[in-house]
PDB file of C-alpha atoms in Angstrom:
ATOM      1  CA  UNK A   1       0.000   0.000   0.000  1.00  0.00           C
ATOM      2  CA  UNK A   2       1.105   3.550  -0.688  1.00  0.00           C
ATOM      3  CA  UNK A   3       0.512   6.318   1.881  1.00  0.00           C
ATOM      4  CA  UNK A   4       0.967   9.857   0.587  1.00  0.00           C
ATOM      5  CA  UNK A   5       1.314  12.386   3.399  1.00  0.00           C
ATOM      6  CA  UNK A   6       0.824  16.048   2.555  1.00  0.00           C
ATOM      7  CA  UNK A   7       3.226  18.324   4.411  1.00  0.00           C
ATOM      8  CA  UNK A   8       3.643  22.078   4.256  1.00  0.00           C
ATOM      9  CA  UNK A   9       6.427  24.576   4.766  1.00  0.00           C
ATOM     10  CA  UNK A  10       4.996  27.320   6.987  1.00  0.00           C
ATOM     11  CA  UNK A  11       6.406  30.433   8.704  1.00  0.00           C
ATOM     12  CA  UNK A  12       7.966  29.710  12.092  1.00  0.00           C
ATOM     13  CA  UNK A  13       5.391  30.714  14.706  1.00  0.00           C
ATOM     14  CA  UNK A  14       8.208  31.729  17.050  1.00  0.00           C
ATOM     15  CA  UNK A  15       9.188  34.566  14.724  1.00  0.00           C
ATOM     16  CA  UNK A  16       7.397  37.805  13.879  1.00  0.00           C
ATOM     17  CA  UNK A  17       5.462  37.521  10.623  1.00  0.00           C
ATOM     18  CA  UNK A  18       6.221  40.191   8.044  1.00  0.00           C
ATOM     19  CA  UNK A  19       4.612  41.253   4.766  1.00  0.00           C
ATOM     20  CA  UNK A  20       6.858  41.951   1.773  1.00  0.00           C
ATOM     21  CA  UNK A  21       6.529  44.607  -0.911  1.00  0.00           C
ATOM     22  CA  UNK A  22       4.538  42.179  -3.043  1.00  0.00           C
ATOM     23  CA  UNK A  23       1.855  42.082  -0.286  1.00  0.00           C
ATOM     24  CA  UNK A  24       2.767  38.479   0.497  1.00  0.00           C
ATOM     25  CA  UNK A  25       3.950  36.879   3.684  1.00  0.00           C
ATOM     26  CA  UNK A  26       7.736  36.645   3.848  1.00  0.00           C
ATOM     27  CA  UNK A  27       8.590  32.950   4.091  1.00  0.00           C
ATOM     28  CA  UNK A  28      12.390  33.050   4.272  1.00  0.00           C
ATOM     29  CA  UNK A  29      12.260  31.437   7.714  1.00  0.00           C
ATOM     30  CA  UNK A  30      10.043  28.367   7.544  1.00  0.00           C
ATOM     31  CA  UNK A  31       9.579  24.970   9.155  1.00  0.00           C
ATOM     32  CA  UNK A  32       7.549  21.812   8.667  1.00  0.00           C
ATOM     33  CA  UNK A  33       4.092  22.626  10.016  1.00  0.00           C
ATOM     34  CA  UNK A  34       3.565  21.084  13.447  1.00  0.00           C
ATOM     35  CA  UNK A  35       0.053  19.978  12.496  1.00  0.00           C
ATOM     36  CA  UNK A  36       1.549  18.002   9.591  1.00  0.00           C
ATOM     37  CA  UNK A  37       3.638  15.897  11.963  1.00  0.00           C
ATOM     38  CA  UNK A  38       0.489  14.122  13.173  1.00  0.00           C
ATOM     39  CA  UNK A  39      -0.587  12.616   9.809  1.00  0.00           C
ATOM     40  CA  UNK A  40       3.047  11.641   9.253  1.00  0.00           C
ATOM     41  CA  UNK A  41       3.076   9.839  12.603  1.00  0.00           C
ATOM     42  CA  UNK A  42      -0.206   8.094  11.709  1.00  0.00           C
ATOM     43  CA  UNK A  43       1.352   6.941   8.417  1.00  0.00           C
ATOM     44  CA  UNK A  44       4.427   5.582  10.176  1.00  0.00           C
ATOM     45  CA  UNK A  45       2.318   3.715  12.716  1.00  0.00           C
ATOM     46  CA  UNK A  46       0.416   2.011   9.885  1.00  0.00           C
ATOM     47  CA  UNK A  47       3.719   1.181   8.203  1.00  0.00           C
ATOM     48  CA  UNK A  48       5.027  -0.377  11.413  1.00  0.00           C
ATOM     49  CA  UNK A  49       1.822  -2.386  11.729  1.00  0.00           C
ATOM     50  CA  UNK A  50       2.184  -3.869   8.228  1.00  0.00           C
ATOM     51  CA  UNK A  51       6.004  -3.823   8.147  1.00  0.00           C
ATOM     52  CA  UNK A  52       7.485  -3.474   4.635  1.00  0.00           C
ATOM     53  CA  UNK A  53       4.167  -3.684   2.780  1.00  0.00           C
ATOM     54  CA  UNK A  54       3.638   0.063   3.185  1.00  0.00           C
ATOM     55  CA  UNK A  55       5.502   2.905   1.465  1.00  0.00           C
ATOM     56  CA  UNK A  56       5.216   6.379   2.998  1.00  0.00           C
ATOM     57  CA  UNK A  57       5.798   9.349   0.688  1.00  0.00           C
ATOM     58  CA  UNK A  58       5.921  12.981   1.824  1.00  0.00           C
ATOM     59  CA  UNK A  59       4.512  15.487  -0.678  1.00  0.00           C
ATOM     60  CA  UNK A  60       4.752  19.266  -0.445  1.00  0.00           C
ATOM     61  CA  UNK A  61       3.860  22.205  -2.664  1.00  0.00           C
ATOM     62  CA  UNK A  62       5.732  25.473  -2.337  1.00  0.00           C
ATOM     63  CA  UNK A  63       8.767  27.594  -3.243  1.00  0.00           C
ATOM     64  CA  UNK A  64      12.298  26.141  -3.329  1.00  0.00           C
ATOM     65  CA  UNK A  65      12.656  26.611   0.433  1.00  0.00           C
ATOM     66  CA  UNK A  66       9.753  24.218   0.999  1.00  0.00           C
ATOM     67  CA  UNK A  67      12.189  21.364   0.413  1.00  0.00           C
ATOM     68  CA  UNK A  68      13.035  21.802   4.097  1.00  0.00           C
ATOM     69  CA  UNK A  69       9.615  20.409   4.992  1.00  0.00           C
ATOM     70  CA  UNK A  70      10.262  17.297   2.900  1.00  0.00           C
ATOM     71  CA  UNK A  71      13.721  16.929   4.440  1.00  0.00           C
ATOM     72  CA  UNK A  72      12.251  17.006   7.953  1.00  0.00           C
ATOM     73  CA  UNK A  73       9.580  14.466   6.951  1.00  0.00           C
ATOM     74  CA  UNK A  74      12.300  12.128   5.671  1.00  0.00           C
ATOM     75  CA  UNK A  75      14.178  12.513   8.939  1.00  0.00           C
ATOM     76  CA  UNK A  76      11.054  11.622  10.890  1.00  0.00           C
ATOM     77  CA  UNK A  77      10.584   8.454   8.840  1.00  0.00           C
ATOM     78  CA  UNK A  78       9.038   8.947   5.385  1.00  0.00           C
ATOM     79  CA  UNK A  79      10.539   6.677   2.707  1.00  0.00           C
ATOM     80  CA  UNK A  80      10.775   9.284  -0.049  1.00  0.00           C
ATOM     81  CA  UNK A  81       9.836  12.866  -0.786  1.00  0.00           C
ATOM     82  CA  UNK A  82       8.187  14.864  -3.569  1.00  0.00           C
ATOM     83  CA  UNK A  83       8.267  18.644  -4.030  1.00  0.00           C
ATOM     84  CA  UNK A  84       6.002  20.508  -6.450  1.00  0.00           C
ATOM     85  CA  UNK A  85       7.413  23.972  -7.059  1.00  0.00           C
ATOM     86  CA  UNK A  86       6.439  26.523  -9.706  1.00  0.00           C
ATOM     87  CA  UNK A  87       6.298  30.325  -9.797  1.00  0.00           C
ATOM     88  CA  UNK A  88       2.689  30.116 -11.001  1.00  0.00           C
ATOM     89  CA  UNK A  89       1.733  28.694  -7.603  1.00  0.00           C
ATOM     90  CA  UNK A  90       2.794  31.770  -5.649  1.00  0.00           C
ATOM     91  CA  UNK A  91      -0.050  33.113  -3.491  1.00  0.00           C
ATOM     92  CA  UNK A  92      -2.193  30.092  -4.428  1.00  0.00           C
ATOM     93  CA  UNK A  93      -5.676  30.063  -2.896  1.00  0.00           C
ATOM     94  CA  UNK A  94      -7.393  26.872  -1.707  1.00  0.00           C
ATOM     95  CA  UNK A  95      -8.912  26.221  -5.163  1.00  0.00           C
ATOM     96  CA  UNK A  96      -5.520  26.387  -6.856  1.00  0.00           C
ATOM     97  CA  UNK A  97      -3.885  24.392  -4.056  1.00  0.00           C
ATOM     98  CA  UNK A  98      -6.379  21.550  -4.351  1.00  0.00           C
ATOM     99  CA  UNK A  99      -6.052  21.445  -8.157  1.00  0.00           C
ATOM    100  CA  UNK A 100      -2.267  21.312  -8.027  1.00  0.00           C
ATOM    101  CA  UNK A 101      -2.090  18.842  -5.134  1.00  0.00           C
ATOM    102  CA  UNK A 102      -4.567  16.484  -6.804  1.00  0.00           C
ATOM    103  CA  UNK A 103      -2.405  16.370  -9.922  1.00  0.00           C
ATOM    104  CA  UNK A 104       0.691  15.970  -7.756  1.00  0.00           C
ATOM    105  CA  UNK A 105      -0.868  13.062  -5.855  1.00  0.00           C
ATOM    106  CA  UNK A 106      -1.609  11.294  -9.133  1.00  0.00           C
ATOM    107  CA  UNK A 107       1.996  11.955 -10.188  1.00  0.00           C
ATOM    108  CA  UNK A 108       3.302  10.397  -6.955  1.00  0.00           C
ATOM    109  CA  UNK A 109       0.938   7.455  -7.349  1.00  0.00           C
ATOM    110  CA  UNK A 110       2.356   6.796 -10.818  1.00  0.00           C
ATOM    111  CA  UNK A 111       5.720   6.044  -9.217  1.00  0.00           C
ATOM    112  CA  UNK A 112       4.302   3.047  -7.335  1.00  0.00           C
ATOM    113  CA  UNK A 113       2.749  -0.206  -8.474  1.00  0.00           C
ATOM    114  CA  UNK A 114       0.312  -0.359  -5.539  1.00  0.00           C
ATOM    115  CA  UNK A 115      -3.329   0.128  -6.455  1.00  0.00           C
ATOM    116  CA  UNK A 116      -4.340   0.810  -2.841  1.00  0.00           C
ATOM    117  CA  UNK A 117      -3.406   4.248  -1.581  1.00  0.00           C
ATOM    118  CA  UNK A 118      -4.210   6.530   1.310  1.00  0.00           C
ATOM    119  CA  UNK A 119      -3.746  10.297   1.516  1.00  0.00           C
ATOM    120  CA  UNK A 120      -3.112  11.702   4.995  1.00  0.00           C
ATOM    121  CA  UNK A 121      -3.132  15.422   5.770  1.00  0.00           C
ATOM    122  CA  UNK A 122      -3.088  17.673   8.795  1.00  0.00           C
ATOM    123  CA  UNK A 123      -6.328  19.151  10.079  1.00  0.00           C
ATOM    124  CA  UNK A 124      -5.290  22.569   8.694  1.00  0.00           C
ATOM    125  CA  UNK A 125      -2.175  24.548   7.815  1.00  0.00           C
ATOM    126  CA  UNK A 126      -0.783  26.983  10.357  1.00  0.00           C
ATOM    127  CA  UNK A 127      -0.693  29.832   7.834  1.00  0.00           C
ATOM    128  CA  UNK A 128      -3.978  29.507   5.933  1.00  0.00           C
ATOM    129  CA  UNK A 129      -6.025  27.670   8.596  1.00  0.00           C
ATOM    130  CA  UNK A 130      -8.939  27.052   6.210  1.00  0.00           C
ATOM    131  CA  UNK A 131      -9.063  23.262   6.744  1.00  0.00           C
ATOM    132  CA  UNK A 132     -10.781  23.119   3.332  1.00  0.00           C
ATOM    133  CA  UNK A 133      -8.057  21.598   1.156  1.00  0.00           C
ATOM    134  CA  UNK A 134      -8.372  17.923   2.304  1.00  0.00           C
ATOM    135  CA  UNK A 135     -12.059  17.734   1.371  1.00  0.00           C
ATOM    136  CA  UNK A 136     -11.448  19.494  -1.955  1.00  0.00           C
ATOM    137  CA  UNK A 137      -8.621  17.102  -2.817  1.00  0.00           C
ATOM    138  CA  UNK A 138     -10.821  14.120  -1.973  1.00  0.00           C
ATOM    139  CA  UNK A 139     -13.619  15.476  -4.151  1.00  0.00           C
ATOM    140  CA  UNK A 140     -11.253  15.967  -7.091  1.00  0.00           C
ATOM    141  CA  UNK A 141      -9.864  12.453  -6.634  1.00  0.00           C
ATOM    142  CA  UNK A 142     -13.393  11.071  -6.350  1.00  0.00           C
ATOM    143  CA  UNK A 143     -12.717   9.283  -3.052  1.00  0.00           C
ATOM    144  CA  UNK A 144     -14.099   9.603   0.521  1.00  0.00           C
ATOM    145  CA  UNK A 145     -12.919  12.379   2.828  1.00  0.00           C
ATOM    146  CA  UNK A 146     -12.666  11.624   6.547  1.00  0.00           C
ATOM    147  CA  UNK A 147     -11.850  14.836   8.402  1.00  0.00           C
ATOM    148  CA  UNK A 148     -11.140  15.863  11.998  1.00  0.00           C
ATOM    149  CA  UNK A 149      -9.796  12.383  12.742  1.00  0.00           C
ATOM    150  CA  UNK A 150      -8.633  11.739  16.302  1.00  0.00           C
ATOM    151  CA  UNK A 151      -7.780   8.084  15.630  1.00  0.00           C
ATOM    152  CA  UNK A 152      -7.055   6.154  12.428  1.00  0.00           C
ATOM    153  CA  UNK A 153      -7.123   2.359  12.177  1.00  0.00           C
ATOM    154  CA  UNK A 154      -6.541   0.401   8.974  1.00  0.00           C
ATOM    155  CA  UNK A 155      -7.597  -3.238   8.816  1.00  0.00           C
ATOM    156  CA  UNK A 156      -8.156  -5.410   5.749  1.00  0.00           C
ATOM    157  CA  UNK A 157      -8.350  -2.396   3.441  1.00  0.00           C
ATOM    158  CA  UNK A 158     -10.959  -0.692   5.615  1.00  0.00           C
ATOM    159  CA  UNK A 159     -10.415   2.575   7.460  1.00  0.00           C
ATOM    160  CA  UNK A 160     -12.029   3.082  10.856  1.00  0.00           C
ATOM    161  CA  UNK A 161     -11.796   6.665  12.061  1.00  0.00           C
ATOM    162  CA  UNK A 162     -12.834   8.412  15.243  1.00  0.00           C
ATOM    163  CA  UNK A 163     -13.656  12.040  14.514  1.00  0.00           C
ATOM    164  CA  UNK A 164     -14.981  15.179  16.115  1.00  0.00           C
ATOM    165  CA  UNK A 165     -18.040  16.911  14.688  1.00  0.00           C
ATOM    166  CA  UNK A 166     -18.981  19.942  16.757  1.00  0.00           C
ATOM    167  CA  UNK A 167     -19.613  18.553  20.230  1.00  0.00           C
ATOM    168  CA  UNK A 168     -20.129  15.019  18.992  1.00  0.00           C
ATOM    169  CA  UNK A 169     -17.672  12.157  18.671  1.00  0.00           C
ATOM    170  CA  UNK A 170     -18.322   9.899  15.692  1.00  0.00           C
ATOM    171  CA  UNK A 171     -17.000   6.595  14.393  1.00  0.00           C
ATOM    172  CA  UNK A 172     -16.937   6.379  10.604  1.00  0.00           C
ATOM    173  CA  UNK A 173     -15.564   3.851   8.121  1.00  0.00           C
ATOM    174  CA  UNK A 174     -14.535   3.929   4.478  1.00  0.00           C
ATOM    175  CA  UNK A 175     -12.742   1.626   2.051  1.00  0.00           C
ATOM    176  CA  UNK A 176      -9.444   2.539   0.451  1.00  0.00           C
ATOM    177  CA  UNK A 177      -8.569   4.798  -1.250  1.00  0.00           C
ATOM    178  CA  UNK A 178      -9.483   7.766   0.943  1.00  0.00           C
ATOM    179  CA  UNK A 179      -8.274  11.123   2.228  1.00  0.00           C
ATOM    180  CA  UNK A 180      -7.974  11.461   6.003  1.00  0.00           C
ATOM    181  CA  UNK A 181      -7.326  14.778   7.787  1.00  0.00           C
ATOM    182  CA  UNK A 182      -5.674  13.983  11.116  1.00  0.00           C
ATOM    183  CA  UNK A 183      -5.980  16.291  14.140  1.00  0.00           C
ATOM    184  CA  UNK A 184      -3.346  17.066  16.746  1.00  0.00           C
ATOM    185  CA  UNK A 185      -5.237  14.839  19.188  1.00  0.00           C
ATOM    186  CA  UNK A 186      -4.579  11.681  17.174  1.00  0.00           C
ATOM    187  CA  UNK A 187      -1.062  10.904  18.394  1.00  0.00           C
ATOM    188  CA  UNK A 188       2.247  12.161  19.747  1.00  0.00           C
ATOM    189  CA  UNK A 189       4.673  12.717  16.843  1.00  0.00           C
ATOM    190  CA  UNK A 190       8.113  11.160  17.144  1.00  0.00           C
ATOM    191  CA  UNK A 191      11.334  13.122  16.937  1.00  0.00           C
ATOM    192  CA  UNK A 192      14.157  12.070  14.620  1.00  0.00           C
ATOM    193  CA  UNK A 193      17.311  10.786  16.286  1.00  0.00           C
ATOM    194  CA  UNK A 194      20.814  11.179  14.891  1.00  0.00           C
ATOM    195  CA  UNK A 195      20.659   7.853  13.055  1.00  0.00           C
ATOM    196  CA  UNK A 196      17.374   8.814  11.363  1.00  0.00           C
ATOM    197  CA  UNK A 197      18.791  12.193  10.340  1.00  0.00           C
ATOM    198  CA  UNK A 198      21.808  10.574   8.709  1.00  0.00           C
ATOM    199  CA  UNK A 199      19.673   7.892   7.047  1.00  0.00           C
ATOM    200  CA  UNK A 200      17.399  10.568   5.545  1.00  0.00           C
ATOM    201  CA  UNK A 201      20.302  11.910   3.464  1.00  0.00           C
ATOM    202  CA  UNK A 202      20.166   8.768   1.315  1.00  0.00           C
ATOM    203  CA  UNK A 203      16.415   8.854   0.748  1.00  0.00           C
ATOM    204  CA  UNK A 204      15.249  10.021  -2.704  1.00  0.00           C
ATOM    205  CA  UNK A 205      13.511  13.345  -3.286  1.00  0.00           C
ATOM    206  CA  UNK A 206      11.825  14.271  -6.566  1.00  0.00           C
ATOM    207  CA  UNK A 207      11.274  17.910  -7.528  1.00  0.00           C
ATOM    208  CA  UNK A 208       8.839  18.677 -10.343  1.00  0.00           C
ATOM    209  CA  UNK A 209       6.861  21.539 -11.885  1.00  0.00           C
ATOM    210  CA  UNK A 210       3.382  22.107 -13.274  1.00  0.00           C
ATOM    211  CA  UNK A 211       4.589  21.289 -16.789  1.00  0.00           C
ATOM    212  CA  UNK A 212       5.465  17.770 -15.677  1.00  0.00           C
ATOM    213  CA  UNK A 213       1.919  17.408 -14.386  1.00  0.00           C
ATOM    214  CA  UNK A 214       0.450  18.557 -17.690  1.00  0.00           C
ATOM    215  CA  UNK A 215      -0.947  21.732 -16.101  1.00  0.00           C
ATOM    216  CA  UNK A 216      -0.686  25.207 -17.588  1.00  0.00           C
ATOM    217  CA  UNK A 217      -0.486  28.397 -15.551  1.00  0.00           C
ATOM    218  CA  UNK A 218      -4.082  29.132 -16.516  1.00  0.00           C
ATOM    219  CA  UNK A 219      -5.225  25.832 -15.018  1.00  0.00           C
ATOM    220  CA  UNK A 220      -4.052  26.934 -11.578  1.00  0.00           C
ATOM    221  CA  UNK A 221      -5.026  30.591 -11.706  1.00  0.00           C
ATOM    222  CA  UNK A 222      -6.294  31.581  -8.261  1.00  0.00           C
ATOM    223  CA  UNK A 223      -9.918  32.640  -7.852  1.00  0.00           C
ATOM    224  CA  UNK A 224      -9.009  35.094  -5.085  1.00  0.00           C
ATOM    225  CA  UNK A 225      -6.985  38.276  -5.672  1.00  0.00           C
ATOM    226  CA  UNK A 226      -5.191  40.086  -2.859  1.00  0.00           C
ATOM    227  CA  UNK A 227      -5.847  43.811  -3.145  1.00  0.00           C
ATOM    228  CA  UNK A 228      -4.061  45.077  -0.046  1.00  0.00           C
ATOM    229  CA  UNK A 229      -2.153  43.887   2.982  1.00  0.00           C
ATOM    230  CA  UNK A 230      -0.665  45.719   5.924  1.00  0.00           C
ATOM    231  CA  UNK A 231       0.802  44.842   9.322  1.00  0.00           C
ATOM    232  CA  UNK A 232      -1.607  44.736  12.217  1.00  0.00           C
ATOM    233  CA  UNK A 233      -1.607  47.925  14.356  1.00  0.00           C
ATOM    234  CA  UNK A 234       0.522  48.108  17.448  1.00  0.00           C
ATOM    235  CA  UNK A 235      -1.218  46.800  20.523  1.00  0.00           C
ATOM    236  CA  UNK A 236      -2.456  49.639  22.730  1.00  0.00           C
ATOM    237  CA  UNK A 237      -1.379  49.798  26.313  1.00  0.00           C
ATOM    238  CA  UNK A 238      -3.829  48.228  28.715  1.00  0.00           C
ATOM    239  CA  UNK A 239      -5.707  50.092  31.419  1.00  0.00           C
ATOM    240  CA  UNK A 240      -4.144  49.736  34.845  1.00  0.00           C
ATOM    241  CA  UNK A 241      -6.528  49.722  37.804  1.00  0.00           C
ATOM    242  CA  UNK A 242      -4.994  50.599  41.147  1.00  0.00           C
ATOM    243  CA  UNK A 243      -6.702  49.210  44.218  1.00  0.00           C
ATOM    244  CA  UNK A 244      -7.843  52.298  46.088  1.00  0.00           C
ATOM    245  CA  UNK A 245     -10.827  50.523  47.543  1.00  0.00           C
ATOM    246  CA  UNK A 246     -12.903  50.669  44.367  1.00  0.00           C
ATOM    247  CA  UNK A 247     -10.840  48.347  42.196  1.00  0.00           C
ATOM    248  CA  UNK A 248     -13.510  45.649  42.163  1.00  0.00           C
ATOM    249  CA  UNK A 249     -16.191  48.042  40.946  1.00  0.00           C
ATOM    250  CA  UNK A 250     -13.868  49.502  38.276  1.00  0.00           C
ATOM    251  CA  UNK A 251     -13.019  46.004  37.050  1.00  0.00           C
ATOM    252  CA  UNK A 252     -16.685  45.112  36.715  1.00  0.00           C
ATOM    253  CA  UNK A 253     -17.399  48.345  34.845  1.00  0.00           C
ATOM    254  CA  UNK A 254     -14.488  47.706  32.474  1.00  0.00           C
ATOM    255  CA  UNK A 255     -15.595  44.136  31.741  1.00  0.00           C
ATOM    256  CA  UNK A 256     -19.155  45.308  31.204  1.00  0.00           C
ATOM    257  CA  UNK A 257     -18.017  48.032  28.799  1.00  0.00           C
ATOM    258  CA  UNK A 258     -16.059  45.441  26.784  1.00  0.00           C
ATOM    259  CA  UNK A 259     -19.072  43.127  26.651  1.00  0.00           C
ATOM    260  CA  UNK A 260     -17.328  40.411  28.658  1.00  0.00           C
ATOM    261  CA  UNK A 261     -20.061  39.985  31.284  1.00  0.00           C
TER     262      UNK A 261
END
């Protein structure tokens, strides 16, 4: 079986986010998204369950620097990596992203002889946070989408997933192939040790463009246009209440004014 795990290169949350002159987020300092470590861990657990019968591929879409996300995925345990990069994909919206990733998934699938495949994704990306791409990819592939998964079990070609829907917990099942969006409650991602880091250097990585997928720039033209972008305003200083005997009353009045009561 072939498991394709979608990973993304996102801005480091520990650093201040900045907007460039082109009105786009500066991504010079990026990391593998933390939410994408959970589907990767789920893929590796399935691989360990079935031993060598499972191949885990890490797939990313992004600028040249996004190769760092694939590199980290290989260090964690993926067998091989794939990187779709093309200038036409800059500032891609969710429609464009799902179109390109669907074609990329089919490209990755063509490198394996397995007919059964599973696509694992994070619940959302830390930069876009739409959580819409997994379902769109599944719809374009014509296979089931199981989202908000807190547990993933594969047995005899059948997926059993625990998921969250609002305040309800559900158990759903689907045959392979399928797309599963894994939440950060599903598992505890492993960390690569020195041996894994060194071993990752020998693992293959394939970089390809839209042309190799048979897609033109017009086929991935975003439906959303960014008209303006600016940094958020500086945070105003808070109101300090000194306890002169009426601090409690002033606190209540402040909370009431802010609509917090």
